[in-house]
Amino acid sequence: MNHMKNTKNMKTGEVISKRRKELGLTQNQLAGTLNISFQAVSKWENNTALPDVEMLPKLAAALHTTVDALLGYSSVVTDYDRRYDTEDYYWGLMPNRICYDIMKILPPIRPYRVLDIGCGEGKDAVFFAKCGYAVTAFDVSERGIEKARQLAEHNNVEVGFFKADIMDYRPDSEYDIIFSSGVLHFLPQTVREELCDSLKEHTADAGINAMNVFVQKPFITRAADSTRDEKKRHPWRSGELFGYYHDWFFHTCGEEVFDCNSGGTPHKHCMDTLIAQKQREVL
């Protein structure tokens, strides 16, 4: 059941309060279910504190909803389902240039394990699979996953596609390559370090994490379609991503400003790109 009705513009605390009251729970009862103090629940509902990332799945379950609903994320899901609901592929079929950079560092001399985070319609995941990698990929958009599976079938390759939300998915197995492009700006700052730590922990020795993030700059005006979704999109600080990987070897560490025409209105973006490789610790 979708519990997002009338919560689109609410803050997380307001969503928690609304769902708790709909279920007839007191703050004490909700706190008891979660083994926390009622003061913590009160702070959430007053928007003076946010639940820890580890608490979000438990809280969502207790309120019979989802993590994306708690964070006001469902309209993003709807937006991408709408973008992908065409015969054409919204992002095209050419692989991201980062894919070629990854291949130079870890060429597919064996089926390296790849995790594609936020795979969209699957163009990069399918490209990796065609090149001989063992690919797992997920996205929050049901329509995106459906088209990704069709693309894989058309290219006669196998990819482990599944639907998941980056807010509550963490890898539970090891990968040689973890890749994400144009996705991580949906993460609020409070969960970014925890996510990066989880990705690093589940990367094999000499494995690669390759990702890019949109960076906010005072001299770049946000696009009209992005200001509409301001509460769901969280640009990173310049260099923030690099700091989370300070203990890895950097193959690529750069920032660029580029032109974009998404939404039909010309504008600019600033993006940080990182390709970092895990090194064995020196004892």
CSV table of N, CA and C in Angstrom, one decimal, residues 217-224 226-227 267-269:
chain,number,residue,atom,x,y,z
A,217,LYS,N,27.8,25.1,-6.6
A,217,LYS,CA,28.7,26.3,-6.7
A,217,LYS,C,27.9,27.6,-6.7
A,218,PRO,N,28.3,28.6,-6.0
A,218,PRO,CA,27.5,29.8,-6.0
A,218,PRO,C,27.4,30.6,-7.3
A,219,PHE,N,28.3,30.3,-8.2
A,219,PHE,CA,28.3,31.0,-9.5
A,219,PHE,C,27.5,30.2,-10.6
A,220,ILE,N,26.9,29.0,-10.2
A,220,ILE,CA,26.1,28.3,-11.2
A,220,ILE,C,24.6,28.3,-10.7
A,221,THR,N,23.7,28.7,-11.6
A,221,THR,CA,22.3,28.8,-11.3
A,221,THR,C,21.7,27.4,-11.5
A,222,ARG,N,21.0,26.9,-10.5
A,222,ARG,CA,20.3,25.6,-10.6
A,222,ARG,C,19.3,25.6,-11.7
A,223,ALA,N,19.1,24.5,-12.4
A,223,ALA,CA,18.1,24.4,-13.4
A,223,ALA,C,16.8,24.5,-12.8
A,224,ALA,N,15.8,24.9,-13.7
A,224,ALA,CA,14.4,25.1,-13.2
A,224,ALA,C,13.8,23.8,-12.6
A,226,SER,N,15.4,21.3,-11.3
A,226,SER,CA,16.1,20.9,-10.0
A,226,SER,C,15.6,21.7,-8.8
A,227,THR,N,15.3,23.0,-9.0
A,227,THR,CA,14.8,23.7,-7.9
A,227,THR,C,13.4,23.3,-7.5
A,267,HIS,N,21.4,25.0,-19.2
A,267,HIS,CA,22.0,25.3,-17.9
A,267,HIS,C,23.3,24.6,-17.7
A,268,LYS,N,24.0,24.8,-16.6
A,268,LYS,CA,25.3,24.2,-16.3
A,268,LYS,C,25.2,23.4,-15.1
A,269,HIS,N,26.1,22.4,-15.0
A,269,HIS,CA,26.3,21.6,-13.8
A,269,HIS,C,27.8,21.6,-13.4
